[in-house]
CSV table of C-alpha atoms and ligand atoms in Angstrom, one decimal:
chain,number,residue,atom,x,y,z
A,1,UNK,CA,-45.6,-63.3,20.5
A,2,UNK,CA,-48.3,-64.4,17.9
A,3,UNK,CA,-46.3,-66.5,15.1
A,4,UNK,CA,-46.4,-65.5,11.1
A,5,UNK,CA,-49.2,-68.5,9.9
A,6,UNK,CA,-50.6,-68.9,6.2
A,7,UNK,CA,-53.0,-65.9,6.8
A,8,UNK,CA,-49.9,-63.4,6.4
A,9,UNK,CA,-48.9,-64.7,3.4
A,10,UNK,CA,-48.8,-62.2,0.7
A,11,UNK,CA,-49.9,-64.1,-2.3
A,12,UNK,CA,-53.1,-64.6,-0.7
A,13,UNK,CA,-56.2,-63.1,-2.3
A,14,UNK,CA,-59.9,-62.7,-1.9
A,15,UNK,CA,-62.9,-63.2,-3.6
A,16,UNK,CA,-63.7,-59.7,-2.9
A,17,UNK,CA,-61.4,-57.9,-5.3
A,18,UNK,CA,-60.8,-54.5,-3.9
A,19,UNK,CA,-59.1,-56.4,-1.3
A,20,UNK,CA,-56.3,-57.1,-3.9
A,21,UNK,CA,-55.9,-53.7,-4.9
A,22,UNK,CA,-52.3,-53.1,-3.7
A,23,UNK,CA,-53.2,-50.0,-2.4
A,24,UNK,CA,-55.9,-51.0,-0.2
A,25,UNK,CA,-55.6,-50.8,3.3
A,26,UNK,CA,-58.0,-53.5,3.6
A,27,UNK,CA,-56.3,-57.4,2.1
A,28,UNK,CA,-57.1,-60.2,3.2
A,29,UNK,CA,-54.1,-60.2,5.1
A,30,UNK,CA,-55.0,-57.2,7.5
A,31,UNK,CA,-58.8,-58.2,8.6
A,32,UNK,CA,-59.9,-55.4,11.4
A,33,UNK,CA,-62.7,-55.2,13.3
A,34,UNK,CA,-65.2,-52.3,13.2
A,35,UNK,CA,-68.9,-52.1,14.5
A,36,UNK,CA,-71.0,-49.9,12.0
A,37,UNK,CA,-75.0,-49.7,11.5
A,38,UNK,CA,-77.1,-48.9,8.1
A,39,UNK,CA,-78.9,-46.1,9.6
A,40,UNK,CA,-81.5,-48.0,11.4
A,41,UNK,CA,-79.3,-47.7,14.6
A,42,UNK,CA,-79.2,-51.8,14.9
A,43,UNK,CA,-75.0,-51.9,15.8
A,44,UNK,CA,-73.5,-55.0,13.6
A,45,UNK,CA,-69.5,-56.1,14.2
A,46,UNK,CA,-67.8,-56.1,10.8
A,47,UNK,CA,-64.3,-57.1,9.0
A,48,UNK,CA,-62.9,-54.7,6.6
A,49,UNK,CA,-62.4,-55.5,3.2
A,50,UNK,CA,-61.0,-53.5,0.3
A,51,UNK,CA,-63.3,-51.2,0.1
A,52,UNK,CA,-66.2,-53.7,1.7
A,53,UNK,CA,-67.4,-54.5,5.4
A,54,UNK,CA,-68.4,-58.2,5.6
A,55,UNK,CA,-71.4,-58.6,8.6
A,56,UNK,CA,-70.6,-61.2,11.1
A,57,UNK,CA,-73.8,-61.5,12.5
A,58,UNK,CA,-74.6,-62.7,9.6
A,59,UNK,CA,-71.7,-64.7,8.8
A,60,UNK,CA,-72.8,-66.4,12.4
A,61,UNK,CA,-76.0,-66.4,12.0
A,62,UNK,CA,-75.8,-68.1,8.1
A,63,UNK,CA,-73.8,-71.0,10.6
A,64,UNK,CA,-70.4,-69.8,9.2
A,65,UNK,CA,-68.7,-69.3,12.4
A,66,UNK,CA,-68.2,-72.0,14.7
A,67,UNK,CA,-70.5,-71.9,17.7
A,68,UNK,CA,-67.9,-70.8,20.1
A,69,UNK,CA,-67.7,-67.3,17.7
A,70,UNK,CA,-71.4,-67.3,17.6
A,71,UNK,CA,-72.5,-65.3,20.7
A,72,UNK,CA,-69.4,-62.7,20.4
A,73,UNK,CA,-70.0,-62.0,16.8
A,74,UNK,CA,-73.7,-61.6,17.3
A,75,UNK,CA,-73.0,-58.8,19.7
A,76,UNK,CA,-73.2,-54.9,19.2
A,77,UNK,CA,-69.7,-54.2,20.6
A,78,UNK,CA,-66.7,-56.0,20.6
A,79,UNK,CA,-66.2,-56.2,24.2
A,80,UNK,CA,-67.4,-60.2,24.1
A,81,UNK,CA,-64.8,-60.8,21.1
A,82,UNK,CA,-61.8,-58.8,22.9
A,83,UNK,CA,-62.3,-61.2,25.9
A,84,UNK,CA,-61.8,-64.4,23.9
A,85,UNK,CA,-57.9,-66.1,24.5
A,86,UNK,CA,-55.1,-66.2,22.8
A,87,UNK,CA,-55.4,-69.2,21.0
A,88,UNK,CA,-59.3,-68.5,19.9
A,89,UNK,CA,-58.6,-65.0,18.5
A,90,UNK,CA,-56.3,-66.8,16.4
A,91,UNK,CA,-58.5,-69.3,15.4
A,92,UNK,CA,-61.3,-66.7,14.3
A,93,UNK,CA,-59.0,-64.9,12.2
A,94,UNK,CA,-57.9,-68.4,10.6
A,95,UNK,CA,-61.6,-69.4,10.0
A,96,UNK,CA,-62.5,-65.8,8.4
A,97,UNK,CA,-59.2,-65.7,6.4
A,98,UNK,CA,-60.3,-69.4,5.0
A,99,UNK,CA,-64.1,-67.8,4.4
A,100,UNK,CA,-62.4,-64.9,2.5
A,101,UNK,CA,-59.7,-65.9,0.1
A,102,UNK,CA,-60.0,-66.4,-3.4
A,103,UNK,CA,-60.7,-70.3,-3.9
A,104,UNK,CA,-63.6,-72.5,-6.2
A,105,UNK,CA,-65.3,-73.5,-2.6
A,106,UNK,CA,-66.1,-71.0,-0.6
A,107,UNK,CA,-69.8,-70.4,-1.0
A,108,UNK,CA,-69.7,-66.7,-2.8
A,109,UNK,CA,-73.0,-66.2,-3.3
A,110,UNK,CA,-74.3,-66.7,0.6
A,111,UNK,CA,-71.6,-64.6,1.7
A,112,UNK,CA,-71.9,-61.9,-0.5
A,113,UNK,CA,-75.2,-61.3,0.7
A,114,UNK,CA,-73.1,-60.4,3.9
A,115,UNK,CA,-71.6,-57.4,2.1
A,116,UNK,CA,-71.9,-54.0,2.5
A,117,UNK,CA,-69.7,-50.9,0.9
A,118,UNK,CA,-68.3,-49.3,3.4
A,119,UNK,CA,-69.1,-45.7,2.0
A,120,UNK,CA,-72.9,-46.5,2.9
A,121,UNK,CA,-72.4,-47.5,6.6
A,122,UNK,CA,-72.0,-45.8,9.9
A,123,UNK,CA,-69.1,-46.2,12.0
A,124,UNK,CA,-69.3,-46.2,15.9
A,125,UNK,CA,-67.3,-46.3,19.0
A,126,UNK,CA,-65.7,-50.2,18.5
A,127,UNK,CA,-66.6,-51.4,22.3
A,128,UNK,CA,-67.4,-50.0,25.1
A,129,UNK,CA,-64.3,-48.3,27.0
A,130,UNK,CA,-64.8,-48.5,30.1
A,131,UNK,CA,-61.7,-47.0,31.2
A,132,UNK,CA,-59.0,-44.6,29.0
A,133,UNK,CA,-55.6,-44.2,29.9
A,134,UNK,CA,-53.7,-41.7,27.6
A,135,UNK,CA,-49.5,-41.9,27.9
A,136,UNK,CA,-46.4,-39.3,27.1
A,137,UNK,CA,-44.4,-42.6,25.3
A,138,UNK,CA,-42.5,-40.5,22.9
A,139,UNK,CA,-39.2,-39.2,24.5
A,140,UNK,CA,-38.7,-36.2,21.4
A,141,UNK,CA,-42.5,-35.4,22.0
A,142,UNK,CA,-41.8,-34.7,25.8
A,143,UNK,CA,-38.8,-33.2,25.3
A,144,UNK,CA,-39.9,-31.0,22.5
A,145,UNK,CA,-43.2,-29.7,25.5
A,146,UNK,CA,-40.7,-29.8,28.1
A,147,UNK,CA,-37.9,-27.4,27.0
A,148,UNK,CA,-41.2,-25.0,26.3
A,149,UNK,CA,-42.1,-25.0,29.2
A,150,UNK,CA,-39.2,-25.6,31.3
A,151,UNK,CA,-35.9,-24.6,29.3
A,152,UNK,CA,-33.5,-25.4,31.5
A,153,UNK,CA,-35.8,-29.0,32.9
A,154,UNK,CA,-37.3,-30.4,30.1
A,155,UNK,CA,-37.5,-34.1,31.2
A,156,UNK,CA,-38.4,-34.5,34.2
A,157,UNK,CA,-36.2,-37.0,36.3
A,158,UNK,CA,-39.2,-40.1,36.2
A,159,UNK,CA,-39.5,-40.2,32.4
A,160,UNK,CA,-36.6,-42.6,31.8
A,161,UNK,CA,-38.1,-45.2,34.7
A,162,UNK,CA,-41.6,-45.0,34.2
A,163,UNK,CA,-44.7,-44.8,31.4
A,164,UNK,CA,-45.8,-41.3,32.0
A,165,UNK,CA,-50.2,-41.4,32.1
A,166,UNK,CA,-53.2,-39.7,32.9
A,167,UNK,CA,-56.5,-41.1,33.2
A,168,UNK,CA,-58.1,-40.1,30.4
A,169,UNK,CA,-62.3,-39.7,29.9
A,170,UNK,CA,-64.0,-42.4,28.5
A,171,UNK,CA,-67.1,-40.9,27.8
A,172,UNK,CA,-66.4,-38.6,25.8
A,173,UNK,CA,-64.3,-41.0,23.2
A,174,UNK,CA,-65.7,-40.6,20.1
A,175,UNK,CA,-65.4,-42.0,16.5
A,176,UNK,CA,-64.0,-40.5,13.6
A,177,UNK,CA,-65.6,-38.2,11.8
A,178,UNK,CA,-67.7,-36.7,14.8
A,179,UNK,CA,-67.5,-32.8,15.2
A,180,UNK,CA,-65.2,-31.5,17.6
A,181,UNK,CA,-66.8,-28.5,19.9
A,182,UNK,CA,-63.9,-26.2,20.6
A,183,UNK,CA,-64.0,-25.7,24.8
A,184,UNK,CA,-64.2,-22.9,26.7
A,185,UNK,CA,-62.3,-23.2,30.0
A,186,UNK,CA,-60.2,-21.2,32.2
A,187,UNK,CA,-57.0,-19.6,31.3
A,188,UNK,CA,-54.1,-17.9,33.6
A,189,UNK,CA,-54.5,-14.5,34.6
A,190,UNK,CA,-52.7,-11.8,31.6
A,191,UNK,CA,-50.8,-10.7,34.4
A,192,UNK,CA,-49.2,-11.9,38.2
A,193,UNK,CA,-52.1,-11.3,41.2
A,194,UNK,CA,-54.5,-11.0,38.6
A,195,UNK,CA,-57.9,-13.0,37.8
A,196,UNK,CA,-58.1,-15.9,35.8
A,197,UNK,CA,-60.7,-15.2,32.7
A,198,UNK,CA,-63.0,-17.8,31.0
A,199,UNK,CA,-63.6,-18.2,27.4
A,200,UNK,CA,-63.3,-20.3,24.0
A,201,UNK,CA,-59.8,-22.1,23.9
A,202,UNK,CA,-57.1,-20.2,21.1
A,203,UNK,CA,-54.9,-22.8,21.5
A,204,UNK,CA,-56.3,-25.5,20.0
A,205,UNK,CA,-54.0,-28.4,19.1
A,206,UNK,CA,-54.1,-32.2,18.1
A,207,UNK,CA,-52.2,-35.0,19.4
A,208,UNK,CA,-51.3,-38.2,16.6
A,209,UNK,CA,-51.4,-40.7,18.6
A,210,UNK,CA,-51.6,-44.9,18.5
A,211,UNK,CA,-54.3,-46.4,20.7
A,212,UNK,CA,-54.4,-49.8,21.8
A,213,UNK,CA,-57.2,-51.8,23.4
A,214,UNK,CA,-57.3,-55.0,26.2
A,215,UNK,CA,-57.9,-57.8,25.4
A,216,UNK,CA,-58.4,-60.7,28.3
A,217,UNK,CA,-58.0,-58.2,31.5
A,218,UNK,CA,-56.7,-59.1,34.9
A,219,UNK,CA,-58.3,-59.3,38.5
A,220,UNK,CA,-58.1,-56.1,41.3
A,221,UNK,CA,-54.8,-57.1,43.4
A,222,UNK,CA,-52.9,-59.2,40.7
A,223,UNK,CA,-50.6,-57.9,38.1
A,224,UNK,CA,-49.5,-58.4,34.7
A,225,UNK,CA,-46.2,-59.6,34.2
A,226,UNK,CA,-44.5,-58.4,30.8
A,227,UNK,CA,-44.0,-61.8,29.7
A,228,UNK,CA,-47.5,-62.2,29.7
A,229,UNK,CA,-48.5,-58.8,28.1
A,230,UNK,CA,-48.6,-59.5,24.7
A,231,UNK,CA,-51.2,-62.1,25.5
A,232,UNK,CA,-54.0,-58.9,26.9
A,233,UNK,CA,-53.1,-56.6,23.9
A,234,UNK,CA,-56.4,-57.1,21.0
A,235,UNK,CA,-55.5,-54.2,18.4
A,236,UNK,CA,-54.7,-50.8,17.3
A,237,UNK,CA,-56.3,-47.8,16.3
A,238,UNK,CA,-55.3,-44.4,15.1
A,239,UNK,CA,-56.4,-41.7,18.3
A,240,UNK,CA,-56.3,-38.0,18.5
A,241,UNK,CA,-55.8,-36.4,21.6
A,242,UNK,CA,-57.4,-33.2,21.0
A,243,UNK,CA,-55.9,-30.9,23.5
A,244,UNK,CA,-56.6,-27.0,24.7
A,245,UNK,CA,-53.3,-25.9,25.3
A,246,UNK,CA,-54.1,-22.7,27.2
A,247,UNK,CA,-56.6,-24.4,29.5
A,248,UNK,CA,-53.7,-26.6,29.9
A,249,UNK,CA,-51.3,-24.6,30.6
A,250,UNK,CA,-53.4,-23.1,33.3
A,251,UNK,CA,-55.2,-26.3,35.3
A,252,UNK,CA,-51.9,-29.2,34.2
A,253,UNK,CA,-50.0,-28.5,37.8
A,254,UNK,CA,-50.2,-30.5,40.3
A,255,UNK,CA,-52.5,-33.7,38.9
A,256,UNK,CA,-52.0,-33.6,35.2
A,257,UNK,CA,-54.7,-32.7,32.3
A,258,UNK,CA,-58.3,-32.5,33.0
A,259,UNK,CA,-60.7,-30.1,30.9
A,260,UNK,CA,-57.6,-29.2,28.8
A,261,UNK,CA,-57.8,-33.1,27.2
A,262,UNK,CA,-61.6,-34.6,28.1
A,263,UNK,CA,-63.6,-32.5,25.9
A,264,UNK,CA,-63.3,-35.0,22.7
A,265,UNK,CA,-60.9,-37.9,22.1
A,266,UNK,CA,-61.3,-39.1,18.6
A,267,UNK,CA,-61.0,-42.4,17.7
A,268,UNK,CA,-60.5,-44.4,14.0
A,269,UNK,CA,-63.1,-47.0,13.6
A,270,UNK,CA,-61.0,-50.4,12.2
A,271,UNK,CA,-59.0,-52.4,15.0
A,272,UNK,CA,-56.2,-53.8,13.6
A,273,UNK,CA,-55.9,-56.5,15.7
A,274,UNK,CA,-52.4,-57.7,17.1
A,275,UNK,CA,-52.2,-61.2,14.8
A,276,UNK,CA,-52.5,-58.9,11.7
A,277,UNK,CA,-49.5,-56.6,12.7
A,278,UNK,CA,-47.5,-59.8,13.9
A,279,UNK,CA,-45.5,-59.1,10.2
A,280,UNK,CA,-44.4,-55.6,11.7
A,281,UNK,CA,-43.1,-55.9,15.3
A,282,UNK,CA,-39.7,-54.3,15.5
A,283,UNK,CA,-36.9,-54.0,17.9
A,284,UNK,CA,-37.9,-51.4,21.1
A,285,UNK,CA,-36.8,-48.3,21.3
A,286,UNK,CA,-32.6,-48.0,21.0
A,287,UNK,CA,-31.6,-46.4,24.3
A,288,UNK,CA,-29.0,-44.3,24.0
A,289,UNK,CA,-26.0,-44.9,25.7
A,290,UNK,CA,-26.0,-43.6,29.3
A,291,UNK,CA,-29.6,-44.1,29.5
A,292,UNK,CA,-31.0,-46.0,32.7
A,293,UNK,CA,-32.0,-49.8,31.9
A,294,UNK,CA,-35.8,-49.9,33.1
A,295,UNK,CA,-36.8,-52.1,36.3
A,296,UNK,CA,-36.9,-55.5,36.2
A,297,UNK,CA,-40.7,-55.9,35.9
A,298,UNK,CA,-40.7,-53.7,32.8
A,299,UNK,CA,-37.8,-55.7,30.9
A,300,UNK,CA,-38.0,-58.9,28.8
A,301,UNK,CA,-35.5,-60.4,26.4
A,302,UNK,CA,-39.1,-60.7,23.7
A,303,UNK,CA,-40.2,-57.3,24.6
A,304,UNK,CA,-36.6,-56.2,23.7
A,305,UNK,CA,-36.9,-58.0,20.1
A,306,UNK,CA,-40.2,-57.6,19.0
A,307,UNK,CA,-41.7,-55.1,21.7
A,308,UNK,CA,-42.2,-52.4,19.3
A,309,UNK,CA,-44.6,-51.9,16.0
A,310,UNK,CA,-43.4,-50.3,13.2
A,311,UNK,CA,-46.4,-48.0,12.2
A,312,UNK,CA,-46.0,-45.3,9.8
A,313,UNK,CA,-48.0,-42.2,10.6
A,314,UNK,CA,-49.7,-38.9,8.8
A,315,UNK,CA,-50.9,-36.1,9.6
A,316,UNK,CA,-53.1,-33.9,7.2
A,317,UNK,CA,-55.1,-30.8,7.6
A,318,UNK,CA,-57.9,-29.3,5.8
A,319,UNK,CA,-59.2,-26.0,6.3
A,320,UNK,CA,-62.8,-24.3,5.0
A,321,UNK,CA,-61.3,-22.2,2.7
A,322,UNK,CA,-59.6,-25.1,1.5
A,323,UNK,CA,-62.5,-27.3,0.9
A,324,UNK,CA,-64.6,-24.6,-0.7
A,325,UNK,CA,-61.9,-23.8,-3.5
A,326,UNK,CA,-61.4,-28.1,-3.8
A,327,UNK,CA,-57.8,-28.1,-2.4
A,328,UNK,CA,-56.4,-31.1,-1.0
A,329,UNK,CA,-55.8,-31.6,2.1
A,330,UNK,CA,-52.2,-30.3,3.3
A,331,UNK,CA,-49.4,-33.0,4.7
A,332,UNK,CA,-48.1,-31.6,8.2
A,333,UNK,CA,-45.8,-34.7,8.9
A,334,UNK,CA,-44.8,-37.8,9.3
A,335,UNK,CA,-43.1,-40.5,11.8
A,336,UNK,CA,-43.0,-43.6,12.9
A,337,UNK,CA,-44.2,-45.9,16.1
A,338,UNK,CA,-40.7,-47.5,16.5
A,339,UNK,CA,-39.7,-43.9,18.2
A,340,UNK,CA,-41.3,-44.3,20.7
A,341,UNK,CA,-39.5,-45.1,24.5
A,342,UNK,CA,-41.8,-47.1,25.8
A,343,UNK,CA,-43.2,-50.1,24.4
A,344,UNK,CA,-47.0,-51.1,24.3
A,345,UNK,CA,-46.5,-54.1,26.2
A,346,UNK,CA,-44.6,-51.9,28.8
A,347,UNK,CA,-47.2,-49.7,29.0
A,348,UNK,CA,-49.7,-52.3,30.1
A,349,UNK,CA,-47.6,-54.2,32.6
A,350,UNK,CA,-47.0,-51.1,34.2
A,351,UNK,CA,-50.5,-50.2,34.2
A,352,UNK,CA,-51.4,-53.4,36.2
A,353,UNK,CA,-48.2,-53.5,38.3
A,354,UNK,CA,-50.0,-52.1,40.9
A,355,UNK,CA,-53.2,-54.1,41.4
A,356,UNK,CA,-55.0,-52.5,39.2
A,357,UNK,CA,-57.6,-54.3,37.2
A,358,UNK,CA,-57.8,-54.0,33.2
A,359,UNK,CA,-61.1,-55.3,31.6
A,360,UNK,CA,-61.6,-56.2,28.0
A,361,UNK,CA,-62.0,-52.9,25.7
A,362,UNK,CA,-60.2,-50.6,28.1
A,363,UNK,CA,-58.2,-47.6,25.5
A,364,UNK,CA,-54.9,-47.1,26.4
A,365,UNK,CA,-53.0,-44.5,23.8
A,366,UNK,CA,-49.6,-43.9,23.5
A,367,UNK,CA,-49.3,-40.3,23.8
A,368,UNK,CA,-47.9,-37.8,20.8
A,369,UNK,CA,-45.8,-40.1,18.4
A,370,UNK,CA,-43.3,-37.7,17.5
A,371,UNK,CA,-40.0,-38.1,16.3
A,372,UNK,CA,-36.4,-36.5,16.4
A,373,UNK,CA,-37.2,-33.8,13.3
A,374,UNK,CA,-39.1,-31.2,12.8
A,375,UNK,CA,-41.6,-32.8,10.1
A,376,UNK,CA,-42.0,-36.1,12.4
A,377,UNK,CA,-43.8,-33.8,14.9
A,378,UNK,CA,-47.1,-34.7,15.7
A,379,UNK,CA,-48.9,-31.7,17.3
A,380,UNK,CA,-49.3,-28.2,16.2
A,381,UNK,CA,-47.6,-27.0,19.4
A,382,UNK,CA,-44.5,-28.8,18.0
A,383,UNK,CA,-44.2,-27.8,15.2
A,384,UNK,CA,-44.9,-24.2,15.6
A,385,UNK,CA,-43.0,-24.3,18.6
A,386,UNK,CA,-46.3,-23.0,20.4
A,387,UNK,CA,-46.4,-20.2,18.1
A,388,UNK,CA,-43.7,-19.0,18.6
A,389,UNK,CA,-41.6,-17.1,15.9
A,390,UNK,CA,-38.3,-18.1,17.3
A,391,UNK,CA,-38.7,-21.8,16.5
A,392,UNK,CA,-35.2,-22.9,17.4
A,393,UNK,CA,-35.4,-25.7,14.9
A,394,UNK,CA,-33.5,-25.4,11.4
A,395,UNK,CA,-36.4,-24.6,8.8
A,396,UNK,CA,-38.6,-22.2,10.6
A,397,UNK,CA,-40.1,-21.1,7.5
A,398,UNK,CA,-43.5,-22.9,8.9
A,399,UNK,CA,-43.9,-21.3,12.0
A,400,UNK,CA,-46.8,-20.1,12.0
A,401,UNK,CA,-47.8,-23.0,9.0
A,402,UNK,CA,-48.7,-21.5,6.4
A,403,UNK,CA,-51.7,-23.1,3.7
A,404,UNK,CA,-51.9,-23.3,0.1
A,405,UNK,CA,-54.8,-20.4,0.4
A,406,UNK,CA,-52.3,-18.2,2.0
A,407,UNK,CA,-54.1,-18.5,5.4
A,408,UNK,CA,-52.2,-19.3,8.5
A,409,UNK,CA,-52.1,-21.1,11.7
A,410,UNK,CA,-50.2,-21.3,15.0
A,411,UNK,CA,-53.1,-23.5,16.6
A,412,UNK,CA,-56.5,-25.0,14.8
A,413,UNK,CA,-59.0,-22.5,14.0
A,414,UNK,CA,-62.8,-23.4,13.4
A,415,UNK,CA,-63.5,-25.5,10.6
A,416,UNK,CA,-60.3,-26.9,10.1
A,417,UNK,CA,-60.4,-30.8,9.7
A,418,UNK,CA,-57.3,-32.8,11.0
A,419,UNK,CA,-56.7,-36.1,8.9
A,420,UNK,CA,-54.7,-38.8,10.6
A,421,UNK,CA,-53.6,-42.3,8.6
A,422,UNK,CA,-51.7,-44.8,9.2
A,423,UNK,CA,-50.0,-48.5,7.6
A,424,UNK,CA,-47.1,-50.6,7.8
A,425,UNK,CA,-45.6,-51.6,5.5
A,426,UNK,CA,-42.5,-53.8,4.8
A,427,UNK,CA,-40.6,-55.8,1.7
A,428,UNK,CA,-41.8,-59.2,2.4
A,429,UNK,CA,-45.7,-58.9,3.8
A,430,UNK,CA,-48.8,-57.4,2.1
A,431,UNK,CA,-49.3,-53.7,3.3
A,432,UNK,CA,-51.6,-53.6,5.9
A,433,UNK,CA,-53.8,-50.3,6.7
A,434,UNK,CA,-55.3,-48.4,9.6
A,435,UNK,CA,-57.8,-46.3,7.1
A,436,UNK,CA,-58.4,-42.7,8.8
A,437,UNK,CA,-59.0,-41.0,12.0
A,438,UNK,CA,-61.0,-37.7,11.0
A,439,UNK,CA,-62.7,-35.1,12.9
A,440,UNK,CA,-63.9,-31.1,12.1
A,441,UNK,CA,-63.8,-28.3,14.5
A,442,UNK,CA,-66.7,-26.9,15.5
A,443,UNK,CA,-67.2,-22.7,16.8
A,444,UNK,CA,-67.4,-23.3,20.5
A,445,UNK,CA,-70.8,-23.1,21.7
A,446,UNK,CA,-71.7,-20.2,24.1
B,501,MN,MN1,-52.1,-37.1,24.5
């Protein structure tokens, strides 16, 4: 587990005073990765911070960096970066933390020439993923779809032994603030022995999810043992699984999502790396009592203490009619990473366990962080209990949600924007930030 070192402490500042700005996501204590362009398409990796994104090719390039640094920061991706060890991903972070803070000798006036405002770049995708893996990790998000679906079954006899996946589509991860096309796709037949029809998905939900990408991966045939996991984990990022439920519902049995998921995955563009949320690992998930202890391979006394992050998480959602008559956008809920069963490091052992080979930038998300009450729930299906007006859950007053224009929704209808945030926050570090994960519905296109 990455130790707590002078670049966590919270009386540090920088030169660059939004970063002090309590409120900012960005201090010099959080430092994530993003790679952004200026509209002439050349790709540039950057650091947030406050409300600035400092260039490292030309920090490296300026001879800032030290030459080990030089070729991955010069690169368009972070891919190069994400494969560096341990100890040198420390060591960068060190070096720009010491190029950063507030102090009479570091040369200002070179580095500021380094700055741009974030409001006047581009974001993109942060590395190439060349694999996605998306998980079910929250217990009260799979129970909440599974007593939908199957009252009397909801979780399913595996869940308390193993990291519930799908392989996910890479290509088709993309970053915030790209439109989302609404799919078309098959849907069951209205009645039994009849035809199934194709058309534009009704039931068009998001998933809040965490995303995590590899670091250093591991070769085809050898495994990842959990003591060693923390070591391949590089960052977070907020993810939204946008899902079609009624496509879904139709093509999920026997092998899982497939059109229902692949159309768009959206993807915030800071990575928070793992050194700058060392301040906010938390105990894993408390079992209940009576729950099975996991297998051996997927049980360590570290992962135990400090496997889990503690992330808070938002939801918002903005619809047209919302943004024509200037209305904020509306707060659908709320929760936390620590609720989750599985931890991350879990998650990738278990991944590898078999022989299977991670490479540098591969996505792996957590599935729907939801939590035990209604307003922790993070999908639409949740919360209006797909739709359904007999919401067993005390409060039902929101199914279907209703908005400050008086429109309504059981599912997302065009135009509607879905606004995820995250931070963590604690009483003695500086809150860090995970800025937004955005993304607009788009009229599906015929
Ligand atoms: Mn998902």
């Amino acid at each position: 587990m990455i130790s707590i070192d002078f670049t966590h402490d919270p009386s540090r500042e920088s030169w660059v005073d939004s970063a002090n700005d309590p409120g900012s996501d960005f201090p010099i204590q959080n430092l994530p990765y993003a790679v952004f362009h200026t509209g002439d398409g050349d790709q540039r990796i950057g650091i947030g911070i406050g409300n600035q994104i400092i260039d490292l090719r030309y920090l490296a390039e300026q001879g800032l960096l030290l030459d080990e640094f030089v070729s991955p920061c010069r690169s368009d991706v972070l891919n190069e970066l994400m494969a560096l060890s341990g100890p040198q991903r420390i060591q960068l972070r060190q070096l720009l933390s010491k190029l950063l803070v507030r102090s009479t000798d570091a040369d200002q006036v070179l580095m500021k020439a380094g700055l741009r405002s974030q409001d006047s770049v581009e974001f993109c995708v942060p590395c190439r993923i060349q694999d996605y893996t998306d998980f079910y990790a929250s217990i009260f998000h799979a129970t909440n779809v599974g007593s939908m679906f199957r009252p009397n079954n909801p979780l399913l006899p595996n869940y308390k032994h193993i990291p519930i996946g799908y392989h996910g589509r890479a290509s088709s991860v993309v970053i915030s603030g790209t439109e989302v096309i609404r799919p078309i796709g098959q849907k069951a037949p209205a009645e039994e022995g009849g035809l199934p029809t194709r058309s534009p998905a009704v039931l068009l939900d998001y998933e809040l999810e965490v995303g995590f990408f590899v670091a250093q991966g591991n070769e085809l045939g050898s495994t990842i043992p959990i003591d060693k996991a923390e070591e391949h984990l590089f960052g977070m990022c907020l993810v939204n699984d946008w899902s079609a439920r009624d496509l879904q519902k139709w093509e999920y049995q026997p092998l899982g999502p497939f059109l229902a998921k692949s159309f768009a995955t959206t993807v915030s563009p800071w990575v928070v790396t793992m050194e700058a949320l060392a301040p906010f690992r938390a105990a894993e998930y408390h079992r209940p009592e009576g729950d099975p202890k996991p297998l051996d391979y997927l049980t360590s006394d570290e992962n135990s203490s400090k496997g889990g992050v503690d992330i808070q998480l938002k939801v918002s959602l903005s619809s047209q009619q919302m943004r024509e008559k200037g209305l904020p956008a509306e707060h659908l809920s709320q929760t936390r990473f620590t609720n989750m069963y599985w931890t991350i490091a879990q998650i990738l052992t278990h991944h590898a366990s078999n022989g299977c080979n991670l490479q540098p930038g591969d996505l792996m998300a957590s599935g729907t962080v939801s939590g035990p009450s209604r307003d922790q729930r993070g999908s639409m299906l949740e919360l209006t209990w797909n739709g359904d007006a007999n919401n067993p859950t005390p409060g039902t007053d929101r199914t279907p949600l209703r908005l400050p224009t008086g429109e309504e929704r059981k599912f997302l209808a065009d135009g509607d924007e879905l606004i995820l945030s995250g931070f963590c926050e604690n009483s003695e570090y500086r809150r860090i930030g995970f800025g937004q994960c955005r993304g607009t519905v788009q009229p599906a296109r015929r």
